[in-house]
């Protein structure tokens, strides 16, 4: 089977940097992706890592280590609007199903 | 603008009643998905379809049914067999390929009267 673990909640102050970790167990691996979801809204795609290393997109970066079955999402220069839930996700062995983690709720304080 | 439209935004179901949630996309995506989200939880896959006239069960398909008669449409029926249907339902679509991100609709919130 496949499973993902991420912290349930993280709190940080405006302007700071926060890292949200994700560890996974999969029978096959097709990359790790991250989605953001504001309360009551639709998840939106943030990033995808197929290979080891860091991917940077503006204030957001995502890292993957396949040997450690581990990845993280790094949010810099935090803004109040970044308060949301963040989900890591992997595709299953067949490549068509995406398995989501339970999500990390980020609270950004002034 | 292209996107995914889910309707209605809020839906109420009586005991023993089937209800159908609509999902339409104009992104020309082959793959479509239905997820269920409970408060404070992640997304659980109900059904997915990679191509018209074909669909597969996800992890929690019991009590649900779908159809894929058109590329643009992937309606979900919540049957009376689903004993705990109160949840937030999200529809998504994507291109097929090595990796393609999923694009989500705004969701339908289903409650039991």
JSON list of C-alpha atoms in Angstrom, two decimals:
[
{"chain": "A", "resi": 1, "resn": "UNK", "atom": "CA", "xyz": [0.00, 0.00, 0.00]},
{"chain": "A", "resi": 2, "resn": "UNK", "atom": "CA", "xyz": [0.89, 3.63, -0.06]},
{"chain": "A", "resi": 3, "resn": "UNK", "atom": "CA", "xyz": [0.86, 6.18, 2.72]},
{"chain": "A", "resi": 4, "resn": "UNK", "atom": "CA", "xyz": [2.07, 9.70, 3.34]},
{"chain": "A", "resi": 5, "resn": "UNK", "atom": "CA", "xyz": [2.78, 11.41, 6.65]},
{"chain": "A", "resi": 6, "resn": "UNK", "atom": "CA", "xyz": [2.90, 15.13, 7.25]},
{"chain": "A", "resi": 7, "resn": "UNK", "atom": "CA", "xyz": [2.44, 17.24, 10.39]},
{"chain": "A", "resi": 8, "resn": "UNK", "atom": "CA", "xyz": [-1.13, 18.20, 11.15]},
{"chain": "A", "resi": 9, "resn": "UNK", "atom": "CA", "xyz": [-0.42, 21.83, 12.01]},
{"chain": "A", "resi": 10, "resn": "UNK", "atom": "CA", "xyz": [2.37, 24.39, 11.71]},
{"chain": "A", "resi": 11, "resn": "UNK", "atom": "CA", "xyz": [2.34, 27.96, 13.00]},
{"chain": "A", "resi": 12, "resn": "UNK", "atom": "CA", "xyz": [4.71, 30.72, 11.86]},
{"chain": "A", "resi": 13, "resn": "UNK", "atom": "CA", "xyz": [4.89, 34.50, 11.86]},
{"chain": "A", "resi": 14, "resn": "UNK", "atom": "CA", "xyz": [4.50, 36.80, 8.92]},
{"chain": "A", "resi": 15, "resn": "UNK", "atom": "CA", "xyz": [7.77, 37.29, 7.01]},
{"chain": "A", "resi": 16, "resn": "UNK", "atom": "CA", "xyz": [9.31, 34.07, 8.33]},
{"chain": "A", "resi": 17, "resn": "UNK", "atom": "CA", "xyz": [10.27, 30.85, 6.56]},
{"chain": "A", "resi": 18, "resn": "UNK", "atom": "CA", "xyz": [8.43, 27.59, 7.21]},
{"chain": "A", "resi": 19, "resn": "UNK", "atom": "CA", "xyz": [9.11, 24.04, 6.11]},
{"chain": "A", "resi": 20, "resn": "UNK", "atom": "CA", "xyz": [6.40, 21.39, 5.79]},
{"chain": "A", "resi": 21, "resn": "UNK", "atom": "CA", "xyz": [7.73, 17.85, 5.70]},
{"chain": "A", "resi": 22, "resn": "UNK", "atom": "CA", "xyz": [6.29, 14.79, 4.01]},
{"chain": "A", "resi": 23, "resn": "UNK", "atom": "CA", "xyz": [7.44, 11.19, 4.23]},
{"chain": "A", "resi": 24, "resn": "UNK", "atom": "CA", "xyz": [5.95, 8.53, 2.05]},
{"chain": "A", "resi": 25, "resn": "UNK", "atom": "CA", "xyz": [5.79, 4.77, 1.59]},
{"chain": "A", "resi": 26, "resn": "UNK", "atom": "CA", "xyz": [5.01, 3.57, -1.89]},
{"chain": "A", "resi": 27, "resn": "UNK", "atom": "CA", "xyz": [5.37, 0.40, -3.88]},
{"chain": "A", "resi": 28, "resn": "UNK", "atom": "CA", "xyz": [6.33, 2.49, -6.90]},
{"chain": "A", "resi": 29, "resn": "UNK", "atom": "CA", "xyz": [7.17, 6.16, -7.24]},
{"chain": "A", "resi": 30, "resn": "UNK", "atom": "CA", "xyz": [6.15, 8.67, -9.85]},
{"chain": "A", "resi": 31, "resn": "UNK", "atom": "CA", "xyz": [7.04, 11.89, -8.08]},
{"chain": "A", "resi": 32, "resn": "UNK", "atom": "CA", "xyz": [5.87, 14.03, -5.19]},
{"chain": "A", "resi": 33, "resn": "UNK", "atom": "CA", "xyz": [3.52, 16.94, -5.66]},
{"chain": "A", "resi": 34, "resn": "UNK", "atom": "CA", "xyz": [2.15, 19.67, -3.40]},
{"chain": "A", "resi": 35, "resn": "UNK", "atom": "CA", "xyz": [-1.25, 21.35, -3.34]},
{"chain": "A", "resi": 36, "resn": "UNK", "atom": "CA", "xyz": [-2.60, 24.33, -1.40]},
{"chain": "A", "resi": 37, "resn": "UNK", "atom": "CA", "xyz": [-6.18, 24.56, -0.19]},
{"chain": "A", "resi": 38, "resn": "UNK", "atom": "CA", "xyz": [-7.80, 27.54, 1.53]},
{"chain": "A", "resi": 39, "resn": "UNK", "atom": "CA", "xyz": [-10.76, 26.87, 3.80]},
{"chain": "A", "resi": 40, "resn": "UNK", "atom": "CA", "xyz": [-13.81, 25.84, 1.78]},
{"chain": "A", "resi": 41, "resn": "UNK", "atom": "CA", "xyz": [-11.94, 26.20, -1.49]},
{"chain": "A", "resi": 42, "resn": "UNK", "atom": "CA", "xyz": [-10.47, 24.08, -4.22]},
{"chain": "A", "resi": 43, "resn": "UNK", "atom": "CA", "xyz": [-6.97, 22.63, -3.96]},
{"chain": "A", "resi": 44, "resn": "UNK", "atom": "CA", "xyz": [-4.51, 24.28, -6.30]},
{"chain": "A", "resi": 45, "resn": "UNK", "atom": "CA", "xyz": [-1.32, 22.74, -7.63]},
{"chain": "A", "resi": 46, "resn": "UNK", "atom": "CA", "xyz": [1.93, 24.23, -6.29]},
{"chain": "A", "resi": 47, "resn": "UNK", "atom": "CA", "xyz": [4.84, 22.05, -7.38]},
{"chain": "A", "resi": 48, "resn": "UNK", "atom": "CA", "xyz": [6.06, 18.66, -8.51]},
{"chain": "A", "resi": 49, "resn": "UNK", "atom": "CA", "xyz": [9.36, 16.84, -7.96]},
{"chain": "A", "resi": 50, "resn": "UNK", "atom": "CA", "xyz": [10.19, 13.74, -9.99]},
{"chain": "A", "resi": 51, "resn": "UNK", "atom": "CA", "xyz": [13.91, 13.79, -9.31]},
{"chain": "A", "resi": 52, "resn": "UNK", "atom": "CA", "xyz": [16.02, 14.54, -6.23]},
{"chain": "A", "resi": 53, "resn": "UNK", "atom": "CA", "xyz": [16.73, 18.14, -5.46]},
{"chain": "A", "resi": 54, "resn": "UNK", "atom": "CA", "xyz": [15.10, 21.50, -5.07]},
{"chain": "A", "resi": 55, "resn": "UNK", "atom": "CA", "xyz": [12.50, 23.09, -7.33]},
{"chain": "A", "resi": 56, "resn": "UNK", "atom": "CA", "xyz": [11.90, 26.80, -6.86]},
{"chain": "A", "resi": 57, "resn": "UNK", "atom": "CA", "xyz": [8.83, 28.76, -7.87]},
{"chain": "A", "resi": 58, "resn": "UNK", "atom": "CA", "xyz": [8.83, 32.26, -6.48]},
{"chain": "A", "resi": 59, "resn": "UNK", "atom": "CA", "xyz": [8.43, 32.21, -2.69]},
{"chain": "A", "resi": 60, "resn": "UNK", "atom": "CA", "xyz": [7.72, 28.47, -2.71]},
{"chain": "A", "resi": 61, "resn": "UNK", "atom": "CA", "xyz": [10.31, 25.71, -3.09]},
{"chain": "A", "resi": 62, "resn": "UNK", "atom": "CA", "xyz": [9.93, 21.95, -2.94]},
{"chain": "A", "resi": 63, "resn": "UNK", "atom": "CA", "xyz": [12.59, 19.36, -2.22]},
{"chain": "A", "resi": 64, "resn": "UNK", "atom": "CA", "xyz": [12.74, 15.62, -2.78]},
{"chain": "A", "resi": 65, "resn": "UNK", "atom": "CA", "xyz": [15.07, 12.88, -1.59]},
{"chain": "A", "resi": 66, "resn": "UNK", "atom": "CA", "xyz": [14.01, 9.57, -3.13]},
{"chain": "A", "resi": 67, "resn": "UNK", "atom": "CA", "xyz": [16.57, 7.59, -1.13]},
{"chain": "A", "resi": 68, "resn": "UNK", "atom": "CA", "xyz": [14.98, 8.87, 2.10]},
{"chain": "A", "resi": 69, "resn": "UNK", "atom": "CA", "xyz": [11.38, 8.76, 0.79]},
{"chain": "A", "resi": 70, "resn": "UNK", "atom": "CA", "xyz": [11.13, 12.33, 2.00]},
{"chain": "A", "resi": 71, "resn": "UNK", "atom": "CA", "xyz": [10.22, 15.72, 0.69]},
{"chain": "A", "resi": 72, "resn": "UNK", "atom": "CA", "xyz": [9.36, 19.16, 1.95]},
{"chain": "A", "resi": 73, "resn": "UNK", "atom": "CA", "xyz": [7.67, 22.35, 0.91]},
{"chain": "A", "resi": 74, "resn": "UNK", "atom": "CA", "xyz": [9.46, 25.56, 1.86]},
{"chain": "A", "resi": 75, "resn": "UNK", "atom": "CA", "xyz": [7.53, 28.80, 2.05]},
{"chain": "A", "resi": 76, "resn": "UNK", "atom": "CA", "xyz": [9.55, 32.01, 2.33]},
{"chain": "A", "resi": 77, "resn": "UNK", "atom": "CA", "xyz": [8.53, 35.56, 3.24]},
{"chain": "A", "resi": 78, "resn": "UNK", "atom": "CA", "xyz": [5.32, 34.27, 4.71]},
{"chain": "A", "resi": 79, "resn": "UNK", "atom": "CA", "xyz": [2.19, 36.32, 4.13]},
{"chain": "A", "resi": 80, "resn": "UNK", "atom": "CA", "xyz": [-1.16, 36.13, 5.90]},
{"chain": "A", "resi": 81, "resn": "UNK", "atom": "CA", "xyz": [-2.71, 34.81, 2.70]},
{"chain": "A", "resi": 82, "resn": "UNK", "atom": "CA", "xyz": [-0.47, 31.72, 2.97]},
{"chain": "A", "resi": 83, "resn": "UNK", "atom": "CA", "xyz": [-2.63, 30.49, 5.84]},
{"chain": "A", "resi": 84, "resn": "UNK", "atom": "CA", "xyz": [-4.12, 27.35, 4.32]},
{"chain": "A", "resi": 85, "resn": "UNK", "atom": "CA", "xyz": [-3.82, 23.59, 4.25]},
{"chain": "A", "resi": 86, "resn": "UNK", "atom": "CA", "xyz": [-0.98, 22.04, 2.29]},
{"chain": "A", "resi": 87, "resn": "UNK", "atom": "CA", "xyz": [-1.14, 18.49, 0.93]},
{"chain": "A", "resi": 88, "resn": "UNK", "atom": "CA", "xyz": [1.65, 16.31, -0.38]},
{"chain": "A", "resi": 89, "resn": "UNK", "atom": "CA", "xyz": [0.64, 13.67, -2.91]},
{"chain": "A", "resi": 90, "resn": "UNK", "atom": "CA", "xyz": [2.14, 10.76, -4.82]},
{"chain": "A", "resi": 91, "resn": "UNK", "atom": "CA", "xyz": [0.93, 8.83, -7.82]},
{"chain": "A", "resi": 92, "resn": "UNK", "atom": "CA", "xyz": [0.35, 5.12, -7.46]},
{"chain": "A", "resi": 93, "resn": "UNK", "atom": "CA", "xyz": [2.28, 2.42, -9.24]},
{"chain": "A", "resi": 94, "resn": "UNK", "atom": "CA", "xyz": [-0.14, 2.39, -12.15]},
{"chain": "A", "resi": 95, "resn": "UNK", "atom": "CA", "xyz": [0.40, 6.10, -12.56]},
{"chain": "A", "resi": 96, "resn": "UNK", "atom": "CA", "xyz": [-3.23, 7.13, -12.73]},
{"chain": "A", "resi": 97, "resn": "UNK", "atom": "CA", "xyz": [-4.28, 7.45, -9.11]},
{"chain": "A", "resi": 98, "resn": "UNK", "atom": "CA", "xyz": [-2.99, 10.22, -6.87]},
{"chain": "A", "resi": 99, "resn": "UNK", "atom": "CA", "xyz": [-2.77, 9.51, -3.15]},
{"chain": "A", "resi": 100, "resn": "UNK", "atom": "CA", "xyz": [-3.00, 12.58, -0.90]},
{"chain": "A", "resi": 101, "resn": "UNK", "atom": "CA", "xyz": [-1.63, 13.05, 2.58]},
{"chain": "A", "resi": 102, "resn": "UNK", "atom": "CA", "xyz": [-3.95, 14.22, 5.36]},
{"chain": "A", "resi": 103, "resn": "UNK", "atom": "CA", "xyz": [-2.69, 17.78, 5.00]},
{"chain": "A", "resi": 104, "resn": "UNK", "atom": "CA", "xyz": [-0.80, 20.31, 7.11]},
{"chain": "A", "resi": 105, "resn": "UNK", "atom": "CA", "xyz": [-2.72, 23.31, 8.31]},
{"chain": "A", "resi": 106, "resn": "UNK", "atom": "CA", "xyz": [-0.47, 26.40, 8.28]},
{"chain": "A", "resi": 107, "resn": "UNK", "atom": "CA", "xyz": [-1.36, 29.34, 10.51]},
{"chain": "A", "resi": 108, "resn": "UNK", "atom": "CA", "xyz": [0.46, 32.58, 9.76]},
{"chain": "A", "resi": 109, "resn": "UNK", "atom": "CA", "xyz": [0.41, 35.09, 12.61]},
{"chain": "A", "resi": 110, "resn": "UNK", "atom": "CA", "xyz": [1.02, 38.81, 12.41]},
{"chain": "B", "resi": 1, "resn": "UNK", "atom": "CA", "xyz": [-11.41, 30.85, -19.63]},
{"chain": "B", "resi": 2, "resn": "UNK", "atom": "CA", "xyz": [-11.07, 27.11, -19.24]},
{"chain": "B", "resi": 3, "resn": "UNK", "atom": "CA", "xyz": [-11.91, 25.44, -15.98]},
{"chain": "B", "resi": 4, "resn": "UNK", "atom": "CA", "xyz": [-13.96, 22.93, -14.05]},
{"chain": "B", "resi": 5, "resn": "UNK", "atom": "CA", "xyz": [-17.49, 23.69, -12.95]},
{"chain": "B", "resi": 6, "resn": "UNK", "atom": "CA", "xyz": [-19.18, 21.79, -10.16]},
{"chain": "B", "resi": 7, "resn": "UNK", "atom": "CA", "xyz": [-22.82, 22.22, -9.31]},
{"chain": "B", "resi": 8, "resn": "UNK", "atom": "CA", "xyz": [-24.61, 22.74, -7.09]},
{"chain": "B", "resi": 9, "resn": "UNK", "atom": "CA", "xyz": [-22.37, 24.38, -4.50]},
{"chain": "B", "resi": 10, "resn": "UNK", "atom": "CA", "xyz": [-24.59, 23.11, -1.67]},
{"chain": "B", "resi": 11, "resn": "UNK", "atom": "CA", "xyz": [-26.84, 20.07, -1.77]},
{"chain": "B", "resi": 12, "resn": "UNK", "atom": "CA", "xyz": [-29.15, 18.49, 0.74]},
{"chain": "B", "resi": 13, "resn": "UNK", "atom": "CA", "xyz": [-30.22, 14.88, 0.66]},
{"chain": "B", "resi": 14, "resn": "UNK", "atom": "CA", "xyz": [-33.09, 13.16, 2.38]},
{"chain": "B", "resi": 15, "resn": "UNK", "atom": "CA", "xyz": [-32.73, 9.69, 3.82]},
{"chain": "B", "resi": 16, "resn": "UNK", "atom": "CA", "xyz": [-33.06, 7.01, 1.13]},
{"chain": "B", "resi": 17, "resn": "UNK", "atom": "CA", "xyz": [-32.59, 9.47, -1.71]},
{"chain": "B", "resi": 18, "resn": "UNK", "atom": "CA", "xyz": [-30.06, 9.36, -4.54]},
{"chain": "B", "resi": 19, "resn": "UNK", "atom": "CA", "xyz": [-28.47, 12.65, -5.55]},
{"chain": "B", "resi": 20, "resn": "UNK", "atom": "CA", "xyz": [-26.24, 13.51, -8.51]},
{"chain": "B", "resi": 21, "resn": "UNK", "atom": "CA", "xyz": [-23.36, 15.97, -8.41]},
{"chain": "B", "resi": 22, "resn": "UNK", "atom": "CA", "xyz": [-22.40, 17.60, -11.67]},
{"chain": "B", "resi": 23, "resn": "UNK", "atom": "CA", "xyz": [-18.84, 18.12, -12.95]},
{"chain": "B", "resi": 24, "resn": "UNK", "atom": "CA", "xyz": [-18.08, 19.72, -16.30]},
{"chain": "B", "resi": 25, "resn": "UNK", "atom": "CA", "xyz": [-14.67, 20.72, -17.70]},
{"chain": "B", "resi": 26, "resn": "UNK", "atom": "CA", "xyz": [-13.66, 22.60, -20.81]},
{"chain": "B", "resi": 27, "resn": "UNK", "atom": "CA", "xyz": [-9.93, 22.03, -20.45]},
{"chain": "B", "resi": 28, "resn": "UNK", "atom": "CA", "xyz": [-9.92, 19.19, -22.99]},
{"chain": "B", "resi": 29, "resn": "UNK", "atom": "CA", "xyz": [-8.58, 16.85, -20.32]},
{"chain": "B", "resi": 30, "resn": "UNK", "atom": "CA", "xyz": [-8.90, 13.11, -20.78]},
{"chain": "B", "resi": 31, "resn": "UNK", "atom": "CA", "xyz": [-8.69, 12.17, -17.10]},
{"chain": "B", "resi": 32, "resn": "UNK", "atom": "CA", "xyz": [-11.27, 13.10, -14.48]},
{"chain": "B", "resi": 33, "resn": "UNK", "atom": "CA", "xyz": [-11.53, 12.28, -10.77]},
{"chain": "B", "resi": 34, "resn": "UNK", "atom": "CA", "xyz": [-13.92, 12.47, -7.84]},
{"chain": "B", "resi": 35, "resn": "UNK", "atom": "CA", "xyz": [-12.67, 12.95, -4.29]},
{"chain": "B", "resi": 36, "resn": "UNK", "atom": "CA", "xyz": [-14.36, 13.10, -0.93]},
{"chain": "B", "resi": 37, "resn": "UNK", "atom": "CA", "xyz": [-13.02, 15.36, 1.81]},
{"chain": "B", "resi": 38, "resn": "UNK", "atom": "CA", "xyz": [-14.17, 15.18, 5.42]},
{"chain": "B", "resi": 39, "resn": "UNK", "atom": "CA", "xyz": [-13.46, 18.01, 7.89]},
{"chain": "B", "resi": 40, "resn": "UNK", "atom": "CA", "xyz": [-9.76, 18.28, 8.68]},
{"chain": "B", "resi": 41, "resn": "UNK", "atom": "CA", "xyz": [-8.94, 15.37, 6.42]},
{"chain": "B", "resi": 42, "resn": "UNK", "atom": "CA", "xyz": [-7.17, 14.78, 3.14]},
{"chain": "B", "resi": 43, "resn": "UNK", "atom": "CA", "xyz": [-8.73, 13.85, -0.15]},
{"chain": "B", "resi": 44, "resn": "UNK", "atom": "CA", "xyz": [-9.91, 10.29, -0.70]},
{"chain": "B", "resi": 45, "resn": "UNK", "atom": "CA", "xyz": [-10.44, 9.01, -4.22]},
{"chain": "B", "resi": 46, "resn": "UNK", "atom": "CA", "xyz": [-13.93, 7.77, -5.07]},
{"chain": "B", "resi": 47, "resn": "UNK", "atom": "CA", "xyz": [-13.75, 7.11, -8.83]},
{"chain": "B", "resi": 48, "resn": "UNK", "atom": "CA", "xyz": [-11.54, 8.11, -11.70]},
{"chain": "B", "resi": 49, "resn": "UNK", "atom": "CA", "xyz": [-11.76, 7.97, -15.47]},
{"chain": "B", "resi": 50, "resn": "UNK", "atom": "CA", "xyz": [-8.92, 8.10, -17.96]},
{"chain": "B", "resi": 51, "resn": "UNK", "atom": "CA", "xyz": [-11.05, 8.12, -21.08]},
{"chain": "B", "resi": 52, "resn": "UNK", "atom": "CA", "xyz": [-14.64, 8.35, -22.23]},
{"chain": "B", "resi": 53, "resn": "UNK", "atom": "CA", "xyz": [-16.81, 5.29, -21.46]},
{"chain": "B", "resi": 54, "resn": "UNK", "atom": "CA", "xyz": [-14.26, 3.93, -19.00]},
{"chain": "B", "resi": 55, "resn": "UNK", "atom": "CA", "xyz": [-13.84, 4.46, -15.25]},
{"chain": "B", "resi": 56, "resn": "UNK", "atom": "CA", "xyz": [-12.30, 2.72, -12.26]},
{"chain": "B", "resi": 57, "resn": "UNK", "atom": "CA", "xyz": [-13.12, 2.51, -8.58]},
{"chain": "B", "resi": 58, "resn": "UNK", "atom": "CA", "xyz": [-10.95, 4.42, -6.18]},
{"chain": "B", "resi": 59, "resn": "UNK", "atom": "CA", "xyz": [-10.43, 3.71, -2.51]},
{"chain": "B", "resi": 60, "resn": "UNK", "atom": "CA", "xyz": [-13.97, 4.48, -1.28]},
{"chain": "B", "resi": 61, "resn": "UNK", "atom": "CA", "xyz": [-16.32, 3.67, -4.18]},
{"chain": "B", "resi": 62, "resn": "UNK", "atom": "CA", "xyz": [-19.00, 1.86, -2.17]},
{"chain": "B", "resi": 63, "resn": "UNK", "atom": "CA", "xyz": [-22.29, 3.75, -2.25]},
{"chain": "B", "resi": 64, "resn": "UNK", "atom": "CA", "xyz": [-21.27, 5.88, -5.25]},
{"chain": "B", "resi": 65, "resn": "UNK", "atom": "CA", "xyz": [-21.66, 5.55, -9.01]},
{"chain": "B", "resi": 66, "resn": "UNK", "atom": "CA", "xyz": [-20.35, 7.52, -11.99]},
{"chain": "B", "resi": 67, "resn": "UNK", "atom": "CA", "xyz": [-20.68, 7.72, -15.76]},
{"chain": "B", "resi": 68, "resn": "UNK", "atom": "CA", "xyz": [-18.39, 9.13, -18.45]},
{"chain": "B", "resi": 69, "resn": "UNK", "atom": "CA", "xyz": [-20.45, 9.44, -21.62]},
{"chain": "B", "resi": 70, "resn": "UNK", "atom": "CA", "xyz": [-18.75, 12.64, -22.71]},
{"chain": "B", "resi": 71, "resn": "UNK", "atom": "CA", "xyz": [-15.18, 13.86, -22.35]},
{"chain": "B", "resi": 72, "resn": "UNK", "atom": "CA", "xyz": [-16.36, 17.04, -20.68]},
{"chain": "B", "resi": 73, "resn": "UNK", "atom": "CA", "xyz": [-18.66, 15.49, -18.09]},
{"chain": "B", "resi": 74, "resn": "UNK", "atom": "CA", "xyz": [-18.18, 13.14, -15.14]},
{"chain": "B", "resi": 75, "resn": "UNK", "atom": "CA", "xyz": [-21.27, 13.16, -12.87]},
{"chain": "B", "resi": 76, "resn": "UNK", "atom": "CA", "xyz": [-21.21, 11.45, -9.48]},
{"chain": "B", "resi": 77, "resn": "UNK", "atom": "CA", "xyz": [-24.31, 9.85, -7.97]},
{"chain": "B", "resi": 78, "resn": "UNK", "atom": "CA", "xyz": [-24.41, 9.42, -4.21]},
{"chain": "B", "resi": 79, "resn": "UNK", "atom": "CA", "xyz": [-26.79, 6.53, -3.65]},
{"chain": "B", "resi": 80, "resn": "UNK", "atom": "CA", "xyz": [-28.88, 5.65, -0.63]},
{"chain": "B", "resi": 81, "resn": "UNK", "atom": "CA", "xyz": [-26.37, 2.87, 0.04]},
{"chain": "B", "resi": 82, "resn": "UNK", "atom": "CA", "xyz": [-23.85, 5.50, 1.14]},
{"chain": "B", "resi": 83, "resn": "UNK", "atom": "CA", "xyz": [-24.73, 5.72, 4.82]},
{"chain": "B", "resi": 84, "resn": "UNK", "atom": "CA", "xyz": [-22.53, 8.67, 5.70]},
{"chain": "B", "resi": 85, "resn": "UNK", "atom": "CA", "xyz": [-22.62, 10.97, 2.68]},
{"chain": "B", "resi": 86, "resn": "UNK", "atom": "CA", "xyz": [-22.13, 14.29, 4.46]},
{"chain": "B", "resi": 87, "resn": "UNK", "atom": "CA", "xyz": [-18.85, 15.65, 3.09]},
{"chain": "B", "resi": 88, "resn": "UNK", "atom": "CA", "xyz": [-17.19, 18.05, 0.68]},
{"chain": "B", "resi": 89, "resn": "UNK", "atom": "CA", "xyz": [-16.96, 16.53, -2.82]},
{"chain": "B", "resi": 90, "resn": "UNK", "atom": "CA", "xyz": [-14.28, 17.68, -5.22]},
{"chain": "B", "resi": 91, "resn": "UNK", "atom": "CA", "xyz": [-14.02, 16.94, -8.92]},
{"chain": "B", "resi": 92, "resn": "UNK", "atom": "CA", "xyz": [-10.70, 17.24, -10.75]},
{"chain": "B", "resi": 93, "resn": "UNK", "atom": "CA", "xyz": [-9.30, 16.73, -14.21]},
{"chain": "B", "resi": 94, "resn": "UNK", "atom": "CA", "xyz": [-5.88, 16.40, -15.78]},
{"chain": "B", "resi": 95, "resn": "UNK", "atom": "CA", "xyz": [-4.08, 15.56, -18.95]},
{"chain": "B", "resi": 96, "resn": "UNK", "atom": "CA", "xyz": [-2.68, 12.04, -19.08]},
{"chain": "B", "resi": 97, "resn": "UNK", "atom": "CA", "xyz": [1.04, 11.46, -19.28]},
{"chain": "B", "resi": 98, "resn": "UNK", "atom": "CA", "xyz": [4.12, 11.10, -17.15]},
{"chain": "B", "resi": 99, "resn": "UNK", "atom": "CA", "xyz": [2.87, 13.65, -14.69]},
{"chain": "B", "resi": 100, "resn": "UNK", "atom": "CA", "xyz": [0.15, 16.18, -15.08]},
{"chain": "B", "resi": 101, "resn": "UNK", "atom": "CA", "xyz": [-1.20, 18.29, -12.21]},
{"chain": "B", "resi": 102, "resn": "UNK", "atom": "CA", "xyz": [-4.85, 18.00, -11.33]},
{"chain": "B", "resi": 103, "resn": "UNK", "atom": "CA", "xyz": [-7.16, 20.97, -11.70]},
{"chain": "B", "resi": 104, "resn": "UNK", "atom": "CA", "xyz": [-9.99, 21.09, -9.20]},
{"chain": "B", "resi": 105, "resn": "UNK", "atom": "CA", "xyz": [-13.50, 22.47, -9.21]},
{"chain": "B", "resi": 106, "resn": "UNK", "atom": "CA", "xyz": [-14.83, 24.56, -6.31]},
{"chain": "B", "resi": 107, "resn": "UNK", "atom": "CA", "xyz": [-16.58, 21.57, -4.77]},
{"chain": "B", "resi": 108, "resn": "UNK", "atom": "CA", "xyz": [-20.06, 20.58, -3.67]},
{"chain": "B", "resi": 109, "resn": "UNK", "atom": "CA", "xyz": [-20.95, 20.42, 0.00]},
{"chain": "B", "resi": 110, "resn": "UNK", "atom": "CA", "xyz": [-23.48, 17.65, 0.62]},
{"chain": "B", "resi": 111, "resn": "UNK", "atom": "CA", "xyz": [-25.51, 17.46, 3.81]},
{"chain": "B", "resi": 112, "resn": "UNK", "atom": "CA", "xyz": [-28.22, 15.14, 5.07]},
{"chain": "B", "resi": 113, "resn": "UNK", "atom": "CA", "xyz": [-31.61, 16.55, 6.08]}
]
